[in-house]
């Protein structure tokens, strides 16, 4: 994460080259949680518990927020990789692979 200015924590914005993209409060909370755990698998349940503050629910809210984040990330959408049962957050690479959200 050091030296990588992908996330401006103070302004709640993604920094994508010379472009800044504002995040909603929920997008920011999810991305920050993933970003702080760079390259570490994050389960859906832990994401819900830490970001929303409650135990697993059958809701698709995580998928909806991740889909929105990927859209805003544009060419860097693959930085959020889905592994069956887990999300691997920020994994910068020239070529990324991600599953469906």
Tab-separated table of N, CA and C in Angstrom:
chain	number	residue	atom	x	y	z
A	1	UNK	N	0.820	-1.192	0.000
A	1	UNK	CA	0.000	0.000	0.000
A	1	UNK	C	0.863	1.254	0.000
A	2	UNK	N	2.016	1.223	0.654
A	2	UNK	CA	2.852	2.395	0.764
A	2	UNK	C	3.272	2.872	-0.623
A	3	UNK	N	3.137	4.145	-0.883
A	3	UNK	CA	3.500	4.702	-2.167
A	3	UNK	C	2.407	4.548	-3.213
A	4	UNK	N	1.411	3.796	-2.927
A	4	UNK	CA	0.302	3.613	-3.853
A	4	UNK	C	-0.815	4.534	-3.416
A	5	UNK	N	-1.179	5.435	-4.281
A	5	UNK	CA	-2.172	6.433	-3.926
A	5	UNK	C	-3.532	6.107	-4.526
A	6	UNK	N	-3.907	4.849	-4.499
A	6	UNK	CA	-5.179	4.441	-5.077
A	6	UNK	C	-6.364	4.975	-4.277
A	7	UNK	N	-6.193	5.116	-2.972
A	7	UNK	CA	-7.286	5.556	-2.116
A	7	UNK	C	-6.888	6.802	-1.338
A	8	UNK	N	-7.692	7.841	-1.476
A	8	UNK	CA	-7.519	9.050	-0.679
A	8	UNK	C	-8.518	8.929	0.471
A	9	UNK	N	-8.008	8.562	1.638
A	9	UNK	CA	-8.855	8.280	2.792
A	9	UNK	C	-9.593	9.524	3.267
A	10	UNK	N	-8.933	10.650	3.256
A	10	UNK	CA	-9.564	11.878	3.749
A	10	UNK	C	-10.737	12.335	2.896
A	11	UNK	N	-10.602	12.205	1.582
A	11	UNK	CA	-11.671	12.685	0.706
A	11	UNK	C	-12.632	11.585	0.257
A	12	UNK	N	-12.353	10.340	0.676
A	12	UNK	CA	-13.191	9.193	0.276
A	12	UNK	C	-13.254	9.059	-1.237
A	13	UNK	N	-12.083	9.146	-1.873
A	13	UNK	CA	-12.011	9.063	-3.320
A	13	UNK	C	-10.978	8.044	-3.766
A	14	UNK	N	-11.260	7.413	-4.911
A	14	UNK	CA	-10.260	6.608	-5.589
A	14	UNK	C	-9.402	7.562	-6.399
A	15	UNK	N	-8.112	7.289	-6.448
A	15	UNK	CA	-7.202	8.085	-7.244
A	15	UNK	C	-6.721	7.190	-8.378
A	16	UNK	N	-7.208	7.468	-9.571
A	16	UNK	CA	-6.923	6.646	-10.742
A	16	UNK	C	-6.162	7.495	-11.757
A	17	UNK	N	-4.850	7.522	-11.588
A	17	UNK	CA	-4.021	8.390	-12.435
A	17	UNK	C	-4.323	9.831	-12.118
A	18	UNK	N	-4.747	10.583	-13.138
A	18	UNK	CA	-5.068	11.993	-12.922
A	18	UNK	C	-6.554	12.202	-12.649
A	19	UNK	N	-7.267	11.111	-12.462
A	19	UNK	CA	-8.719	11.160	-12.246
A	19	UNK	C	-9.054	10.745	-10.818
A	20	UNK	N	-10.025	11.428	-10.229
A	20	UNK	CA	-10.507	11.089	-8.884
A	20	UNK	C	-11.965	10.690	-8.990
A	21	UNK	N	-12.305	9.631	-8.269
A	21	UNK	CA	-13.677	9.119	-8.308
A	21	UNK	C	-14.208	9.067	-6.878
A	22	UNK	N	-15.270	9.805	-6.637
A	22	UNK	CA	-15.902	9.860	-5.311
A	22	UNK	C	-16.572	8.528	-5.001
A	23	UNK	N	-16.412	8.058	-3.777
A	23	UNK	CA	-17.052	6.831	-3.315
A	23	UNK	C	-18.197	7.158	-2.374
A	24	UNK	N	-19.249	6.361	-2.438
A	24	UNK	CA	-20.312	6.494	-1.448
A	24	UNK	C	-19.742	6.032	-0.107
A	25	UNK	N	-20.440	6.312	0.951
A	25	UNK	CA	-19.972	5.890	2.272
A	25	UNK	C	-19.789	4.380	2.330
A	26	UNK	N	-20.739	3.626	1.799
A	26	UNK	CA	-20.645	2.170	1.837
A	26	UNK	C	-19.509	1.654	0.958
A	27	UNK	N	-19.361	2.213	-0.242
A	27	UNK	CA	-18.253	1.819	-1.116
A	27	UNK	C	-16.920	2.093	-0.440
A	28	UNK	N	-16.815	3.254	0.193
A	28	UNK	CA	-15.580	3.604	0.882
A	28	UNK	C	-15.275	2.622	2.003
A	29	UNK	N	-16.267	2.304	2.822
A	29	UNK	CA	-16.053	1.389	3.946
A	29	UNK	C	-15.613	0.005	3.466
A	30	UNK	N	-16.256	-0.493	2.426
A	30	UNK	CA	-15.897	-1.813	1.888
A	30	UNK	C	-14.494	-1.769	1.299
A	31	UNK	N	-14.226	-0.763	0.471
A	31	UNK	CA	-12.910	-0.692	-0.166
A	31	UNK	C	-11.806	-0.507	0.864
A	32	UNK	N	-12.029	0.342	1.853
A	32	UNK	CA	-11.033	0.554	2.900
A	32	UNK	C	-10.743	-0.748	3.636
A	33	UNK	N	-11.768	-1.499	3.971
A	33	UNK	CA	-11.585	-2.782	4.662
A	33	UNK	C	-10.730	-3.722	3.814
A	34	UNK	N	-11.024	-3.800	2.522
A	34	UNK	CA	-10.248	-4.660	1.626
A	34	UNK	C	-8.833	-4.116	1.437
A	35	UNK	N	-8.725	-2.832	1.228
A	35	UNK	CA	-7.451	-2.166	0.967
A	35	UNK	C	-6.481	-2.339	2.133
A	36	UNK	N	-6.992	-2.248	3.341
A	36	UNK	CA	-6.150	-2.406	4.535
A	36	UNK	C	-5.677	-3.839	4.709
A	37	UNK	N	-6.282	-4.769	4.007
A	37	UNK	CA	-5.921	-6.180	4.102
A	37	UNK	C	-5.335	-6.670	2.773
A	38	UNK	N	-4.575	-5.825	2.146
A	38	UNK	CA	-3.987	-6.103	0.841
A	38	UNK	C	-3.448	-7.527	0.740
A	39	UNK	N	-3.886	-8.233	-0.298
A	39	UNK	CA	-3.457	-9.598	-0.609
A	39	UNK	C	-3.849	-10.646	0.433
A	40	UNK	N	-4.740	-10.303	1.334
A	40	UNK	CA	-5.215	-11.264	2.331
A	40	UNK	C	-6.664	-11.615	2.019
A	41	UNK	N	-6.981	-12.900	1.972
A	41	UNK	CA	-8.369	-13.287	1.715
A	41	UNK	C	-9.308	-12.730	2.775
A	42	UNK	N	-10.446	-12.249	2.331
A	42	UNK	CA	-11.464	-11.698	3.215
A	42	UNK	C	-12.757	-12.441	2.932
A	43	UNK	N	-13.334	-13.024	3.945
A	43	UNK	CA	-14.594	-13.718	3.727
A	43	UNK	C	-15.739	-12.727	3.669
A	44	UNK	N	-16.778	-13.148	3.015
A	44	UNK	CA	-17.994	-12.337	2.917
A	44	UNK	C	-18.535	-12.039	4.318
A	45	UNK	N	-18.532	-13.062	5.172
A	45	UNK	CA	-19.047	-12.909	6.534
A	45	UNK	C	-18.238	-11.881	7.327
A	46	UNK	N	-16.902	-11.906	7.215
A	46	UNK	CA	-16.095	-10.936	7.973
A	46	UNK	C	-16.305	-9.521	7.430
A	47	UNK	N	-16.478	-9.410	6.121
A	47	UNK	CA	-16.745	-8.107	5.525
A	47	UNK	C	-18.063	-7.536	6.042
A	48	UNK	N	-19.086	-8.344	6.049
A	48	UNK	CA	-20.398	-7.903	6.550
A	48	UNK	C	-20.302	-7.527	8.022
A	49	UNK	N	-19.641	-8.359	8.800
A	49	UNK	CA	-19.545	-8.098	10.243
A	49	UNK	C	-18.774	-6.810	10.539
A	50	UNK	N	-17.656	-6.592	9.849
A	50	UNK	CA	-16.841	-5.415	10.143
A	50	UNK	C	-17.352	-4.130	9.506
A	51	UNK	N	-17.969	-4.222	8.344
A	51	UNK	CA	-18.441	-3.013	7.677
A	51	UNK	C	-19.863	-2.665	8.098
A	52	UNK	N	-20.739	-3.669	8.115
A	52	UNK	CA	-22.140	-3.401	8.446
A	52	UNK	C	-22.443	-3.618	9.926
A	53	UNK	N	-21.573	-4.360	10.616
A	53	UNK	CA	-21.729	-4.530	12.051
A	53	UNK	C	-22.696	-5.626	12.478
A	54	UNK	N	-22.989	-6.572	11.599
A	54	UNK	CA	-23.841	-7.686	12.006
A	54	UNK	C	-23.387	-8.962	11.314
A	55	UNK	N	-23.937	-10.062	11.759
A	55	UNK	CA	-23.563	-11.371	11.232
A	55	UNK	C	-24.117	-11.568	9.827
A	56	UNK	N	-23.669	-12.628	9.194
A	56	UNK	CA	-24.048	-12.941	7.814
A	56	UNK	C	-25.549	-12.849	7.580
A	57	UNK	N	-25.867	-12.336	6.436
A	57	UNK	CA	-27.256	-12.256	6.004
A	57	UNK	C	-27.330	-12.772	4.575
A	58	UNK	N	-28.465	-13.181	4.150
A	58	UNK	CA	-28.639	-13.693	2.804
A	58	UNK	C	-28.700	-12.599	1.752
A	59	UNK	N	-28.582	-11.375	2.131
A	59	UNK	CA	-28.662	-10.237	1.227
A	59	UNK	C	-27.512	-10.243	0.220
A	60	UNK	N	-27.739	-9.629	-0.933
A	60	UNK	CA	-26.671	-9.516	-1.930
A	60	UNK	C	-25.998	-8.140	-1.875
A	61	UNK	N	-26.071	-7.482	-0.755
A	61	UNK	CA	-25.521	-6.133	-0.609
A	61	UNK	C	-24.016	-6.110	-0.877
A	62	UNK	N	-23.278	-7.118	-0.444
A	62	UNK	CA	-21.832	-7.153	-0.682
A	62	UNK	C	-21.558	-7.190	-2.181
A	63	UNK	N	-22.252	-8.064	-2.878
A	63	UNK	CA	-22.052	-8.182	-4.314
A	63	UNK	C	-22.379	-6.877	-5.032
A	64	UNK	N	-23.434	-6.220	-4.608
A	64	UNK	CA	-23.832	-4.958	-5.234
A	64	UNK	C	-22.768	-3.878	-5.028
A	65	UNK	N	-22.231	-3.783	-3.826
A	65	UNK	CA	-21.212	-2.767	-3.538
A	65	UNK	C	-19.917	-3.088	-4.289
A	66	UNK	N	-19.525	-4.356	-4.307
A	66	UNK	CA	-18.308	-4.744	-5.015
A	66	UNK	C	-18.463	-4.494	-6.517
A	67	UNK	N	-19.613	-4.799	-7.063
A	67	UNK	CA	-19.874	-4.542	-8.482
A	67	UNK	C	-19.730	-3.040	-8.783
A	68	UNK	N	-20.262	-2.207	-7.910
A	68	UNK	CA	-20.165	-0.763	-8.071
A	68	UNK	C	-18.709	-0.300	-7.970
A	69	UNK	N	-17.967	-0.858	-7.025
A	69	UNK	CA	-16.548	-0.516	-6.881
A	69	UNK	C	-15.766	-0.904	-8.127
A	70	UNK	N	-16.019	-2.087	-8.653
A	70	UNK	CA	-15.314	-2.526	-9.862
A	70	UNK	C	-15.602	-1.584	-11.025
A	71	UNK	N	-16.828	-1.163	-11.127
A	71	UNK	CA	-17.194	-0.232	-12.201
A	71	UNK	C	-16.409	1.071	-12.052
A	72	UNK	N	-16.327	1.578	-10.837
A	72	UNK	CA	-15.601	2.824	-10.589
A	72	UNK	C	-14.098	2.652	-10.768
A	73	UNK	N	-13.582	1.468	-10.482
A	73	UNK	CA	-12.156	1.201	-10.657
A	73	UNK	C	-11.767	1.114	-12.127
A	74	UNK	N	-12.739	0.848	-12.986
A	74	UNK	CA	-12.466	0.799	-14.415
A	74	UNK	C	-11.424	-0.243	-14.776
A	75	UNK	N	-10.325	0.184	-15.381
A	75	UNK	CA	-9.253	-0.729	-15.791
A	75	UNK	C	-8.623	-1.462	-14.621
A	76	UNK	N	-8.822	-0.963	-13.428
A	76	UNK	CA	-8.258	-1.605	-12.226
A	76	UNK	C	-9.282	-2.474	-11.513
A	77	UNK	N	-10.392	-2.763	-12.163
A	77	UNK	CA	-11.448	-3.581	-11.555
A	77	UNK	C	-10.926	-4.919	-11.062
A	78	UNK	N	-9.957	-5.463	-11.758
A	78	UNK	CA	-9.421	-6.768	-11.377
A	78	UNK	C	-8.585	-6.731	-10.110
A	79	UNK	N	-8.351	-5.536	-9.555
A	79	UNK	CA	-7.655	-5.442	-8.271
A	79	UNK	C	-8.485	-6.061	-7.152
A	80	UNK	N	-9.789	-6.153	-7.347
A	80	UNK	CA	-10.650	-6.864	-6.402
A	80	UNK	C	-10.955	-8.204	-7.062
A	81	UNK	N	-10.311	-9.215	-6.572
A	81	UNK	CA	-10.432	-10.545	-7.152
A	81	UNK	C	-11.368	-11.387	-6.303
A	82	UNK	N	-12.214	-12.139	-6.948
A	82	UNK	CA	-13.095	-13.041	-6.213
A	82	UNK	C	-12.545	-14.451	-6.306
A	83	UNK	N	-12.372	-15.056	-5.165
A	83	UNK	CA	-11.998	-16.457	-5.071
A	83	UNK	C	-13.163	-17.126	-4.375
A	84	UNK	N	-13.582	-18.242	-4.856
A	84	UNK	CA	-14.746	-18.920	-4.289
A	84	UNK	C	-14.714	-18.864	-2.762
A	85	UNK	N	-15.696	-18.193	-2.197
A	85	UNK	CA	-15.818	-18.107	-0.748
A	85	UNK	C	-15.060	-16.949	-0.109
A	86	UNK	N	-14.186	-16.290	-0.862
A	86	UNK	CA	-13.378	-15.197	-0.303
A	86	UNK	C	-13.240	-14.084	-1.321
A	87	UNK	N	-12.860	-12.946	-0.847
A	87	UNK	CA	-12.452	-11.851	-1.724
A	87	UNK	C	-10.996	-11.568	-1.388
A	88	UNK	N	-10.196	-11.435	-2.392
A	88	UNK	CA	-8.839	-10.979	-2.179
A	88	UNK	C	-8.854	-9.523	-2.599
A	89	UNK	N	-8.558	-8.645	-1.668
A	89	UNK	CA	-8.745	-7.225	-1.926
A	89	UNK	C	-7.803	-6.664	-2.964
A	90	UNK	N	-7.004	-5.785	-2.606
A	90	UNK	CA	-6.146	-5.037	-3.509
A	90	UNK	C	-4.964	-5.906	-3.907
A	91	UNK	N	-4.922	-6.334	-5.145
A	91	UNK	CA	-3.842	-7.163	-5.648
A	91	UNK	C	-3.357	-6.550	-6.965
A	92	UNK	N	-2.531	-5.528	-6.880
A	92	UNK	CA	-2.123	-4.838	-8.099
A	92	UNK	C	-1.251	-5.719	-8.981
A	93	UNK	N	-1.576	-5.753	-10.250
A	93	UNK	CA	-0.788	-6.494	-11.219
A	93	UNK	C	-1.157	-5.997	-12.610
A	94	UNK	N	-0.260	-6.163	-13.568
A	94	UNK	CA	-0.571	-5.704	-14.908
A	94	UNK	C	-1.743	-6.457	-15.515
A	95	UNK	N	-1.882	-7.715	-15.167
A	95	UNK	CA	-3.005	-8.512	-15.666
A	95	UNK	C	-3.693	-9.117	-14.465
A	96	UNK	N	-4.971	-8.857	-14.296
A	96	UNK	CA	-5.690	-9.392	-13.152
A	96	UNK	C	-6.857	-10.223	-13.607
A	97	UNK	N	-7.260	-11.119	-12.743
A	97	UNK	CA	-8.411	-11.965	-13.034
A	97	UNK	C	-9.379	-11.806	-11.884
A	98	UNK	N	-10.645	-11.656	-12.198
A	98	UNK	CA	-11.623	-11.568	-11.130
A	98	UNK	C	-12.838	-12.373	-11.517
A	99	UNK	N	-13.479	-12.910	-10.495
A	99	UNK	CA	-14.707	-13.660	-10.717
A	99	UNK	C	-15.897	-12.742	-10.681
A	100	UNK	N	-17.036	-13.307	-10.882
A	100	UNK	CA	-18.252	-12.481	-10.839
A	100	UNK	C	-18.578	-12.139	-9.406
A	101	UNK	N	-19.151	-10.975	-9.223
A	101	UNK	CA	-19.514	-10.527	-7.875
A	101	UNK	C	-20.904	-10.973	-7.551
